[in-house]
C-alpha positions as YAML, in Angstrom:
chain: A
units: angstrom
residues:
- id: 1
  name: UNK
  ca: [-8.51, -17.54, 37.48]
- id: 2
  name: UNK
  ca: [-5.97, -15.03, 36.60]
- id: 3
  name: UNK
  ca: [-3.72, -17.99, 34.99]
- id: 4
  name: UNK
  ca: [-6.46, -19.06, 32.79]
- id: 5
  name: UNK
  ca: [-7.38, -15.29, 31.62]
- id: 6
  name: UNK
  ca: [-3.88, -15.06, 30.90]
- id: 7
  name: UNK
  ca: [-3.67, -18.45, 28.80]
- id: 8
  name: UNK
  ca: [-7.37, -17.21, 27.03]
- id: 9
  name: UNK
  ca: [-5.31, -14.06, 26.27]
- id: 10
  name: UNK
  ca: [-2.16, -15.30, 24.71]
- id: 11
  name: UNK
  ca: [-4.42, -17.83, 22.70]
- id: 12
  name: UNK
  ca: [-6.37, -14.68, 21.26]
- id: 13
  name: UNK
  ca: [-3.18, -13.03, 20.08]
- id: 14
  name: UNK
  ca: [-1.34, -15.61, 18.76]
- id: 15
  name: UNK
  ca: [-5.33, -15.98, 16.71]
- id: 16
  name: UNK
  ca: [-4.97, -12.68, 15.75]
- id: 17
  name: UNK
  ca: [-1.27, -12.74, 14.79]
- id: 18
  name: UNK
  ca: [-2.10, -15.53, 12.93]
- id: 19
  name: UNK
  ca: [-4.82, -14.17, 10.92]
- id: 20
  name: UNK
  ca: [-2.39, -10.95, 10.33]
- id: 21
  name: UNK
  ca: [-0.19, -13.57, 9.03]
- id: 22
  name: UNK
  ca: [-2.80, -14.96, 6.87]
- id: 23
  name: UNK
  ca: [-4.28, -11.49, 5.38]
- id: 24
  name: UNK
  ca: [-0.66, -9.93, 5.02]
- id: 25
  name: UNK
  ca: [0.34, -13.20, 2.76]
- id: 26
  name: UNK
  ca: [-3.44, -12.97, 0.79]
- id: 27
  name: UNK
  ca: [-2.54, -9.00, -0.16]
- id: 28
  name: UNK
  ca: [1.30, -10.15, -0.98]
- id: 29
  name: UNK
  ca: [-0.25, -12.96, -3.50]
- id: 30
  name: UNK
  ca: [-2.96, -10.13, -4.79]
- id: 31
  name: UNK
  ca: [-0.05, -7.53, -4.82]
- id: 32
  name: UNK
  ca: [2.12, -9.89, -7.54]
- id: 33
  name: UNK
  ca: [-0.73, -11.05, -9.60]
- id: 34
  name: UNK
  ca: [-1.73, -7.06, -10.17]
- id: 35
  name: UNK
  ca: [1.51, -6.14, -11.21]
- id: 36
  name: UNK
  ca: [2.16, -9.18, -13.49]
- id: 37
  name: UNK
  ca: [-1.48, -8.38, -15.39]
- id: 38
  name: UNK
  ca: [-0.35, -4.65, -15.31]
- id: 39
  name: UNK
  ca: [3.06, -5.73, -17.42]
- id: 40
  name: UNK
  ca: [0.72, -7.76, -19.50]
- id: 41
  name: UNK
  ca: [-1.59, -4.96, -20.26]
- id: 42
  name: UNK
  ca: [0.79, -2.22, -20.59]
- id: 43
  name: UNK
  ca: [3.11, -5.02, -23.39]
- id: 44
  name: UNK
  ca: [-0.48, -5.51, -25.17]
- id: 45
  name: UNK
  ca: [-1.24, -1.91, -25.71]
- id: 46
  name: UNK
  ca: [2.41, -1.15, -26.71]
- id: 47
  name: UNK
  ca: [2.29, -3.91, -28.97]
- id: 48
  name: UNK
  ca: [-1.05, -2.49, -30.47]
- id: 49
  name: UNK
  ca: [0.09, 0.93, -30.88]
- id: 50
  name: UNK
  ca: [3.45, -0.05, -32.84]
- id: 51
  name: UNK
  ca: [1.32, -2.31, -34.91]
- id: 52
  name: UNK
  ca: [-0.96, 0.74, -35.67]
- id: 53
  name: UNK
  ca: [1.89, 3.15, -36.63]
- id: 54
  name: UNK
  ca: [3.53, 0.69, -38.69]
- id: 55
  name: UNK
  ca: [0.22, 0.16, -40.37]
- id: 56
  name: UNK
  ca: [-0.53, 4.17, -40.49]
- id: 57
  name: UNK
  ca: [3.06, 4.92, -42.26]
...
């Protein structure tokens, strides 16, 4: 009995390391696509407001 507890255990965990896994990769991927729409953003607005001062002078 103890054996198969044990087996049912280490299945769980390696389960739950693997959804770790799985959620730490997911927040990686979300992590990279924020920060390449931040550089996009911030380059747009830049681009707007020398656009606007060159228009204003």
């Amino acid at each position: 009995m103890a054996v198969t507890e044990s087996l049912v255990d280490a299945k769980d965990e390696a389960l739950q390391a693997e959804s770790r896994e799985a959620l730490a990769n997911a927040l990686l991927l979300i992590e990279k696509r924020f920060a390449s729409q931040t550089k996009w953003i911030v380059g747009a607005i830049l681009t707007m407001s020398a656009i606007t001062i060159a228009v204003l002078q």
